[in-house]
C-alpha positions as a printed NumPy array, in Angstrom:
array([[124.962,  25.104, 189.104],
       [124.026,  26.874, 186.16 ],
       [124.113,  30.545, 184.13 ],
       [121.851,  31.812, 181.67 ],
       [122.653,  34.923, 179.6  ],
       [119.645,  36.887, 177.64 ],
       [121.395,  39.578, 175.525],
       [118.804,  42.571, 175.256],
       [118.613,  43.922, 172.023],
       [117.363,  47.356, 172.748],
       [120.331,  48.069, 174.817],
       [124.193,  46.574, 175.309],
       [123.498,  44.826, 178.422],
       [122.525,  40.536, 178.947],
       [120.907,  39.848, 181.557],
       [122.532,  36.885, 183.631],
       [121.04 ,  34.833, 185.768],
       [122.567,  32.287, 188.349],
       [121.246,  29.231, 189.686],
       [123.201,  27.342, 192.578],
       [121.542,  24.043, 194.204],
       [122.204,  24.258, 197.86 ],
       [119.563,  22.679, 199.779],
       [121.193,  22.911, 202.912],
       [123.15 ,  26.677, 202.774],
       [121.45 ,  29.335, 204.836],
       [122.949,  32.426, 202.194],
       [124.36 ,  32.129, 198.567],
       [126.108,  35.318, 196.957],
       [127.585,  36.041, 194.186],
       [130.894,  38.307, 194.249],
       [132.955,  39.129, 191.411],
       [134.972,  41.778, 189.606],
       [131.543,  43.486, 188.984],
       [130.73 ,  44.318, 192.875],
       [134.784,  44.804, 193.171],
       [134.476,  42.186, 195.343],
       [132.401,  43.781, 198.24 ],
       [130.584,  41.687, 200.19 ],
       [128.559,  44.276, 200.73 ],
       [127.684,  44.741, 196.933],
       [127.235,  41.474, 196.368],
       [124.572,  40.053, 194.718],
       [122.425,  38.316, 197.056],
       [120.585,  34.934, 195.534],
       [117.069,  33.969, 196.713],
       [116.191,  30.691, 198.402],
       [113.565,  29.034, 195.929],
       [111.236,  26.092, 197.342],
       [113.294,  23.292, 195.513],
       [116.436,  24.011, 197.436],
       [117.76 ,  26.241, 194.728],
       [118.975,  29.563, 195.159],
       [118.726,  31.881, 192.12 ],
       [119.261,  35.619, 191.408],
       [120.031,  37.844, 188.218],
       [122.131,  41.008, 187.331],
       [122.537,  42.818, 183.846],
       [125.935,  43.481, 182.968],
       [127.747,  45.036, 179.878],
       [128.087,  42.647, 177.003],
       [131.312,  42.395, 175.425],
       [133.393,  42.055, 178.517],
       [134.223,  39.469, 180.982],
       [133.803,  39.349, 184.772],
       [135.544,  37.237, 186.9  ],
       [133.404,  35.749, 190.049],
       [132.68 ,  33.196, 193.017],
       [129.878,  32.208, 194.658],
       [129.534,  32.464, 198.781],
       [127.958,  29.958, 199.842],
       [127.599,  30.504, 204.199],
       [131.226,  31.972, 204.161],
       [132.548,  29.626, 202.159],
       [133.871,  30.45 , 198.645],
       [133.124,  27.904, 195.36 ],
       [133.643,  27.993, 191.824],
       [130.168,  27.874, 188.95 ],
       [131.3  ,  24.252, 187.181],
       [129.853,  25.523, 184.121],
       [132.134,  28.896, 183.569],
       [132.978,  29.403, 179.859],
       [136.702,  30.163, 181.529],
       [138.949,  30.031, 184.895],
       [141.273,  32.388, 185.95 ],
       [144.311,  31.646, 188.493],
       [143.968,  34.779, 191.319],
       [146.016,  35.711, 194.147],
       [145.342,  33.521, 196.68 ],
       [146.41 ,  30.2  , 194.845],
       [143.029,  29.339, 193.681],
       [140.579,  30.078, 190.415],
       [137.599,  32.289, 189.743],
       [134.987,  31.753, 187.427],
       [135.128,  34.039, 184.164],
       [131.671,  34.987, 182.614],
       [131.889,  35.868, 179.24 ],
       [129.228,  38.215, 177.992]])
């Protein structure tokens, strides 16, 4: 798993991308304090030919977001997160932090 950030200097927004190796997952998400957590909202990642599913949003700088990835239903933290976050269900998010 992996995130890339590419801060924009025209505007205050980086651009982050996420990359999640899941060869075998049918749908990968991303859900986080940005979509408020709506499944609905979330951002959908696309299935590249390697097994790899990738997908990028642009988000305020100078903040931080917490988020998961859904990988078919099933919830997992980004190993590389710059923080963690306990939340209410006993387990961590992710914290991106822009």
């Amino acid at each position: 798993m992996a995130i890339t950030k590419q801060y924009l200097k025209s505007k205050p927004i980086c651009k982050v991308t996420f990359s999640v190796p899941a060869e075998d997952a049918k749908k990968v998400s991303v859900l986080g304090t940005f979509n408020e957590w709506n499944e609905k909202k979330a951002l959908q990642l696309k299935k590249l030919k390697n097994g790899t599913f990738k997908g990028s949003i642009d988000l305020e700088k100078d903040n931080s977001y917490e988020f998961r990835y859904l990988v078919d239903g099933t919830f997992i933290n980004e190993e590389a997160a710059d923080a963690y976050k306990t939340n209410e269900f006993g387990g961590e998010n992710a914290v991106l932090k822009l």
